[in-house]
Amino acid sequence: AKSIDEVLSRIRDYAKNHPDDEIVFGYGWDRTMLGGIPTAKDLDEAVSDRPAMIFDFTIHDLWFNTKALKAGGVTKATKDKKPGFSYWVRDQRGNPTGVGIEVTWVDAFIAAGAWKPDILMRSSQKALYDMAAERGWTSVINPGLVTPNLSNLRMAIEDAEFAHQLLN
């Protein structure tokens, strides 16, 4: 996709073809490609009937539609993790506009019910290891599990143990 219209069209098509998905997920937007940081209202044009969360190409920033912001409990009162570095993009009145920068979104992601390790870890491991095998790679170094439970040690350990079980 080369424009926000193309991105929204692809998201709209995906949502239409996957009506049973509780949350519409996507990956790959780039603020340069979109001409700036998108908003929840932009994403509402493609998906308004359920939460939608679209990761940027780095997986550091997450674009929420209005229903996802609400499901995640994101409001004007939501604190930024580290203002200026890990924060919610806001309008002039301080209201979040739909994008969490530099993983400030993890609490909202979990609160909205989006973190399902039994599904997401299994599917991402399969996709990544299959991709490595297709490219002829004979070994892969996984420096650690990336989990939205980064700020909760107990839950991060549980996620790591679950990921280890998937490999055995």
mmCIF file of C-alpha atoms in Angstrom:
data_model
loop_
_atom_site.group_PDB
_atom_site.id
_atom_site.type_symbol
_atom_site.label_atom_id
_atom_site.label_comp_id
_atom_site.label_asym_id
_atom_site.label_seq_id
_atom_site.Cartn_x
_atom_site.Cartn_y
_atom_site.Cartn_z
ATOM 1 C CA ALA A 1 0.000 0.000 0.000
ATOM 2 C CA LYS A 2 1.284 3.467 -0.868
ATOM 3 C CA SER A 3 -1.352 5.685 0.764
ATOM 4 C CA ILE A 4 -3.740 5.781 3.695
ATOM 5 C CA ASP A 5 -6.632 5.118 1.283
ATOM 6 C CA GLU A 6 -4.968 1.904 0.092
ATOM 7 C CA VAL A 7 -4.182 0.863 3.664
ATOM 8 C CA LEU A 8 -7.766 1.474 4.780
ATOM 9 C CA SER A 9 -9.104 -0.389 1.743
ATOM 10 C CA ARG A 10 -6.996 -3.442 2.593
ATOM 11 C CA ILE A 11 -8.048 -3.323 6.249
ATOM 12 C CA ARG A 12 -11.701 -2.916 5.239
ATOM 13 C CA ASP A 13 -11.453 -5.930 2.905
ATOM 14 C CA TYR A 14 -9.779 -8.042 5.579
ATOM 15 C CA ALA A 15 -12.431 -7.121 8.177
ATOM 16 C CA LYS A 16 -15.225 -7.904 5.714
ATOM 17 C CA ASN A 17 -13.693 -11.309 4.913
ATOM 18 C CA HIS A 18 -13.116 -12.158 8.601
ATOM 19 C CA PRO A 19 -16.404 -11.252 10.300
ATOM 20 C CA ASP A 20 -15.824 -13.671 13.188
ATOM 21 C CA ASP A 21 -12.555 -12.064 14.323
ATOM 22 C CA GLU A 22 -13.261 -10.370 17.658
ATOM 23 C CA ILE A 23 -10.427 -7.931 17.019
ATOM 24 C CA VAL A 24 -9.075 -6.984 13.614
ATOM 25 C CA PHE A 25 -5.274 -7.105 13.668
ATOM 26 C CA GLY A 26 -2.854 -5.866 11.056
ATOM 27 C CA TYR A 27 0.768 -4.985 10.591
ATOM 28 C CA GLY A 28 2.975 -2.794 8.459
ATOM 29 C CA TRP A 29 1.920 0.853 8.357
ATOM 30 C CA ASP A 30 4.566 3.538 8.171
ATOM 31 C CA ARG A 31 3.834 7.139 9.116
ATOM 32 C CA THR A 32 5.977 8.375 6.208
ATOM 33 C CA MET A 33 3.944 6.310 3.746
ATOM 34 C CA LEU A 34 0.694 7.567 5.305
ATOM 35 C CA GLY A 35 1.759 11.214 5.286
ATOM 36 C CA GLY A 36 1.728 11.408 9.083
ATOM 37 C CA ILE A 37 0.456 9.576 12.123
ATOM 38 C CA PRO A 38 -3.004 8.083 11.505
ATOM 39 C CA THR A 39 -5.930 8.486 13.888
ATOM 40 C CA ALA A 40 -8.640 6.304 15.382
ATOM 41 C CA LYS A 41 -11.146 8.161 13.197
ATOM 42 C CA ASP A 42 -9.142 7.153 10.119
ATOM 43 C CA LEU A 43 -9.242 3.500 11.175
ATOM 44 C CA ASP A 44 -12.948 3.779 12.036
ATOM 45 C CA GLU A 45 -13.535 4.327 8.303
ATOM 46 C CA ALA A 46 -12.334 0.761 7.692
ATOM 47 C CA VAL A 47 -13.540 -0.979 10.878
ATOM 48 C CA SER A 48 -16.188 0.538 13.117
ATOM 49 C CA ASP A 49 -18.108 -2.530 14.330
ATOM 50 C CA ARG A 50 -15.352 -3.984 16.572
ATOM 51 C CA PRO A 51 -11.909 -3.173 17.903
ATOM 52 C CA ALA A 52 -9.093 -2.901 15.365
ATOM 53 C CA MET A 53 -5.387 -2.688 16.190
ATOM 54 C CA ILE A 54 -2.784 -2.258 13.478
ATOM 55 C CA PHE A 55 0.933 -2.498 14.315
ATOM 56 C CA ASP A 56 3.385 -0.286 12.485
ATOM 57 C CA PHE A 57 6.209 -1.990 10.602
ATOM 58 C CA THR A 58 8.468 -1.909 13.684
ATOM 59 C CA ILE A 59 5.822 -3.290 16.074
ATOM 60 C CA HIS A 60 6.767 -0.448 18.421
ATOM 61 C CA ASP A 61 3.707 1.690 17.612
ATOM 62 C CA LEU A 62 0.077 0.517 17.549
ATOM 63 C CA TRP A 63 -2.851 2.178 15.781
ATOM 64 C CA PHE A 64 -6.219 1.727 17.510
ATOM 65 C CA ASN A 65 -9.710 2.468 16.230
ATOM 66 C CA THR A 66 -12.249 4.089 18.584
ATOM 67 C CA LYS A 67 -13.663 0.755 19.796
ATOM 68 C CA ALA A 68 -10.163 -0.538 20.580
ATOM 69 C CA LEU A 69 -9.322 2.618 22.553
ATOM 70 C CA LYS A 70 -12.525 2.159 24.540
ATOM 71 C CA ALA A 71 -11.940 -1.589 25.071
ATOM 72 C CA GLY A 72 -8.420 -0.813 26.282
ATOM 73 C CA GLY A 73 -9.602 1.915 28.642
ATOM 74 C CA VAL A 74 -7.575 4.636 26.915
ATOM 75 C CA THR A 75 -8.836 8.099 27.864
ATOM 76 C CA LYS A 76 -7.544 11.604 28.423
ATOM 77 C CA ALA A 77 -6.640 10.480 31.960
ATOM 78 C CA THR A 78 -4.417 7.625 30.691
ATOM 79 C CA LYS A 79 -0.832 8.306 31.690
ATOM 80 C CA ASP A 80 1.993 8.081 29.176
ATOM 81 C CA LYS A 81 4.707 5.547 30.087
ATOM 82 C CA LYS A 82 7.513 8.045 29.417
ATOM 83 C CA PRO A 83 6.308 11.382 28.023
ATOM 84 C CA GLY A 84 8.135 12.320 24.858
ATOM 85 C CA PHE A 85 9.342 8.755 24.298
ATOM 86 C CA SER A 86 6.606 6.211 25.120
ATOM 87 C CA TYR A 87 3.287 8.030 24.881
ATOM 88 C CA TRP A 88 -0.166 8.347 23.330
ATOM 89 C CA VAL A 89 -0.423 10.766 20.422
ATOM 90 C CA ARG A 90 -2.903 13.408 21.605
ATOM 91 C CA ASP A 91 -4.909 16.305 20.234
ATOM 92 C CA GLN A 92 -4.615 19.886 21.551
ATOM 93 C CA ARG A 93 -6.992 19.063 24.428
ATOM 94 C CA GLY A 94 -4.959 16.038 25.530
ATOM 95 C CA ASN A 95 -7.294 13.370 24.167
ATOM 96 C CA PRO A 96 -5.586 10.275 22.701
ATOM 97 C CA THR A 97 -6.055 10.284 18.918
ATOM 98 C CA GLY A 98 -5.443 6.577 18.286
ATOM 99 C CA VAL A 99 -1.742 5.730 18.205
ATOM 100 C CA GLY A 100 0.415 4.526 21.066
ATOM 101 C CA ILE A 101 4.088 5.269 20.431
ATOM 102 C CA GLU A 102 6.948 3.051 21.590
ATOM 103 C CA VAL A 103 4.943 0.308 23.350
ATOM 104 C CA THR A 104 2.961 2.626 25.636
ATOM 105 C CA TRP A 105 0.002 0.643 24.233
ATOM 106 C CA VAL A 106 0.754 -2.675 26.012
ATOM 107 C CA ASP A 107 -1.624 -2.123 28.946
ATOM 108 C CA ALA A 108 -4.479 -1.188 26.613
ATOM 109 C CA PHE A 109 -3.675 -4.165 24.366
ATOM 110 C CA ILE A 110 -3.963 -6.528 27.341
ATOM 111 C CA ALA A 111 -7.029 -4.773 28.835
ATOM 112 C CA ALA A 112 -8.857 -5.036 25.505
ATOM 113 C CA GLY A 113 -8.388 -8.808 25.545
ATOM 114 C CA ALA A 114 -6.012 -8.783 22.582
ATOM 115 C CA TRP A 115 -3.154 -10.709 24.224
ATOM 116 C CA LYS A 116 -3.922 -14.379 23.712
ATOM 117 C CA PRO A 117 -0.558 -16.123 24.033
ATOM 118 C CA ASP A 118 -1.911 -19.571 23.222
ATOM 119 C CA ILE A 119 -3.013 -18.283 19.811
ATOM 120 C CA LEU A 120 -0.594 -15.442 19.090
ATOM 121 C CA MET A 121 2.615 -17.161 20.180
ATOM 122 C CA ARG A 122 1.785 -20.370 18.345
ATOM 123 C CA SER A 123 0.827 -18.587 15.116
ATOM 124 C CA SER A 124 3.761 -16.166 15.180
ATOM 125 C CA GLN A 125 6.293 -18.907 15.912
ATOM 126 C CA LYS A 126 4.901 -20.997 13.066
ATOM 127 C CA ALA A 127 4.963 -18.061 10.659
ATOM 128 C CA LEU A 128 8.489 -16.976 11.626
ATOM 129 C CA TYR A 129 10.036 -20.445 11.666
ATOM 130 C CA ASP A 130 8.320 -21.368 8.377
ATOM 131 C CA MET A 131 9.653 -18.153 6.848
ATOM 132 C CA ALA A 132 13.168 -19.003 8.031
ATOM 133 C CA ALA A 133 12.914 -22.525 6.579
ATOM 134 C CA GLU A 134 11.596 -21.192 3.247
ATOM 135 C CA ARG A 135 14.674 -18.984 3.023
ATOM 136 C CA GLY A 136 16.960 -21.928 3.666
ATOM 137 C CA TRP A 137 18.100 -20.778 7.077
ATOM 138 C CA THR A 138 19.433 -23.667 9.125
ATOM 139 C CA SER A 139 19.534 -21.914 12.471
ATOM 140 C CA VAL A 140 17.712 -19.044 14.122
ATOM 141 C CA ILE A 141 18.694 -17.153 17.246
ATOM 142 C CA ASN A 142 15.757 -15.995 19.308
ATOM 143 C CA PRO A 143 17.172 -13.516 21.857
ATOM 144 C CA GLY A 144 14.004 -13.628 23.919
ATOM 145 C CA LEU A 145 10.266 -13.531 23.884
ATOM 146 C CA VAL A 146 8.660 -10.192 23.171
ATOM 147 C CA THR A 147 5.478 -10.053 25.193
ATOM 148 C CA PRO A 148 3.163 -7.192 26.062
ATOM 149 C CA ASN A 149 3.657 -8.245 29.677
ATOM 150 C CA LEU A 150 7.026 -6.467 29.733
ATOM 151 C CA SER A 151 6.147 -4.527 32.872
ATOM 152 C CA ASN A 152 4.747 -7.508 34.826
ATOM 153 C CA LEU A 153 7.537 -9.942 35.721
ATOM 154 C CA ARG A 154 5.254 -12.800 36.782
ATOM 155 C CA MET A 155 3.213 -12.633 33.582
ATOM 156 C CA ALA A 156 6.331 -12.214 31.420
ATOM 157 C CA ILE A 157 7.787 -15.359 32.983
ATOM 158 C CA GLU A 158 4.514 -17.222 32.357
ATOM 159 C CA ASP A 159 4.620 -16.110 28.703
ATOM 160 C CA ALA A 160 8.242 -17.262 28.382
ATOM 161 C CA GLU A 161 7.428 -20.642 29.930
ATOM 162 C CA PHE A 162 4.480 -21.052 27.549
ATOM 163 C CA ALA A 163 6.683 -20.181 24.566
ATOM 164 C CA HIS A 164 9.227 -22.774 25.722
ATOM 165 C CA GLN A 165 6.469 -25.418 25.908
ATOM 166 C CA LEU A 166 5.538 -24.651 22.301
ATOM 167 C CA LEU A 167 9.053 -25.570 21.193
ATOM 168 C CA ASN A 168 9.008 -28.960 22.955
#
